[in-house]
XYZ file of C-alpha atoms in Angstrom:
165
model
C 0.000 0.000 0.000
C 1.132 3.513 -0.696
C 2.099 5.701 2.250
C 1.164 9.360 2.471
C 2.910 12.300 4.082
C 1.432 14.927 6.382
C 1.880 18.670 5.839
C 5.178 18.615 7.793
C 6.602 15.852 5.569
C 6.269 12.972 8.058
C 5.424 9.602 6.521
C 2.147 8.309 7.984
C 3.173 4.793 8.950
C 0.817 2.319 10.607
C 1.240 -1.111 12.088
C -0.699 -2.474 9.125
C 2.487 -1.592 7.186
C 5.131 -2.432 9.829
C 3.507 -5.788 10.656
C 2.528 -6.699 7.090
C 4.984 -9.623 6.950
C 5.761 -12.698 9.029
C 8.974 -12.569 10.999
C 8.203 -15.621 13.135
C 5.798 -16.290 15.959
C 6.348 -16.596 19.693
C 6.026 -20.325 20.259
C 9.361 -21.520 21.555
C 10.881 -24.794 20.373
C 12.196 -26.017 23.758
C 13.043 -29.521 22.514
C 15.675 -28.288 20.079
C 17.117 -24.928 21.141
C 19.887 -23.622 18.932
C 23.213 -22.631 20.486
C 24.865 -19.304 19.908
C 27.775 -17.584 21.617
C 27.786 -20.252 24.333
C 24.240 -19.580 25.547
C 20.952 -21.224 24.569
C 19.070 -19.580 21.725
C 15.503 -20.687 21.134
C 14.009 -20.961 17.662
C 10.679 -19.355 16.865
C 8.337 -21.663 15.007
C 7.042 -20.492 11.653
C 3.237 -20.345 11.353
C 3.163 -23.653 9.441
C 5.326 -25.354 12.143
C 7.548 -26.967 9.479
C 10.675 -24.963 10.199
C 12.098 -22.609 12.810
C 13.174 -19.009 12.553
C 15.971 -18.344 14.998
C 15.657 -15.290 17.156
C 18.370 -12.984 15.832
C 21.581 -12.941 17.824
C 23.529 -10.394 15.804
C 22.540 -7.594 13.419
C 21.574 -8.497 9.882
C 21.100 -12.241 10.292
C 17.403 -12.570 9.489
C 17.147 -10.919 6.080
C 13.355 -11.218 6.339
C 12.251 -7.572 6.501
C 10.751 -6.672 3.105
C 12.198 -3.855 1.014
C 9.063 -1.689 1.290
C 9.548 -1.663 5.087
C 13.351 -1.249 5.106
C 12.840 1.740 2.771
C 11.473 3.601 5.839
C 14.856 3.442 7.599
C 16.018 6.972 8.415
C 12.705 8.593 7.414
C 10.702 11.087 9.476
C 7.461 9.332 10.422
C 4.286 9.516 12.479
C 3.208 6.208 14.030
C 0.139 5.772 16.236
C -0.270 3.138 18.909
C -0.238 2.557 22.657
C 2.564 3.522 25.018
C 4.167 1.080 27.439
C 6.695 3.096 29.488
C 10.075 1.433 30.082
C 12.160 4.238 31.555
C 11.138 7.416 33.356
C 13.127 10.406 34.547
C 11.649 13.175 36.699
C 8.124 11.848 36.089
C 8.457 11.829 32.273
C 8.787 8.866 29.926
C 12.168 8.831 28.186
C 11.913 5.324 26.724
C 8.865 3.212 25.907
C 7.428 0.600 23.619
C 4.851 1.737 21.102
C 2.450 -1.187 20.705
C -0.049 -1.967 17.980
C -2.792 -2.667 20.529
C -3.270 -1.928 24.212
C -4.249 -5.594 24.646
C -0.706 -6.725 23.810
C 2.020 -7.535 26.243
C 0.862 -7.242 29.860
C -2.679 -8.665 29.792
C -3.324 -9.854 26.242
C -1.380 -11.829 23.696
C 2.338 -11.300 23.262
C 3.039 -9.022 20.297
C 4.800 -10.392 17.247
C 8.348 -9.148 16.666
C 7.109 -6.533 14.160
C 4.224 -5.237 16.313
C 6.189 -2.908 18.574
C 8.554 0.015 18.194
C 11.242 0.869 20.751
C 10.914 4.642 21.303
C 13.710 6.722 22.762
C 12.509 10.273 23.307
C 14.857 13.188 22.757
C 14.970 15.880 25.419
C 13.336 15.624 28.843
C 10.695 13.039 27.909
C 6.907 13.053 27.612
C 4.002 12.466 30.025
C 2.883 8.848 30.453
C -0.345 8.059 28.578
C -0.809 4.299 28.587
C -4.535 3.915 27.974
C -5.065 6.304 25.063
C -3.695 5.993 21.547
C -0.807 8.360 20.889
C 0.913 9.521 17.722
C 4.705 9.477 17.961
C 6.833 11.633 15.650
C 10.512 11.123 14.901
C 13.085 9.279 12.822
C 12.465 5.564 12.294
C 15.278 2.998 12.340
C 14.483 -0.342 10.684
C 16.494 -3.496 11.359
C 17.285 -5.780 14.253
C 18.015 -3.758 17.406
C 20.411 -5.127 20.007
C 21.388 -3.828 23.431
C 24.425 -5.538 24.978
C 23.898 -8.485 22.633
C 20.203 -8.933 23.497
C 17.585 -8.623 20.743
C 15.127 -5.776 21.505
C 13.071 -5.458 18.343
C 12.955 -4.593 14.665
C 12.084 -0.911 14.921
C 13.409 2.056 16.869
C 12.001 5.556 16.809
C 14.168 8.504 17.787
C 11.139 10.295 19.221
C 10.736 14.049 18.982
C 7.158 14.582 20.180
C 3.795 12.904 20.752
C 0.205 13.962 20.241
C -3.261 12.483 20.629
C -4.648 11.444 17.228
């Protein structure tokens, strides 16, 4: 589907675009975990259960993000979803997950690997608003994200501001 831009030039990106492909599902293959860097690495079963997709352990190993999604890397975007705060400073959210649905994660089903965005806000942070949809503005990074060798997600937003859609 074709993406549009708002008056400020931000690409209007939705989870229907970011999650439009299968990256693997969250059923762990405990009988046959793969090994990587001396620690167990569990495979994620594909939807047809005939093969496993290994959870990435280093950047660039999956090669499964389609070109129309990787084309958004480095672009200014607006993405709407639900905030799950991860880090707060002085009462403001400085890092959060932007989720496709408020029913994901804590009380609903676990989100797929392409159904969340790691948001790191620039500046002092933003007020917490977990129960209302929010629009996040900033620069999108597409590709496997790692922190100290641990996979965090496929998308990161260098957040500049939020608004209520």
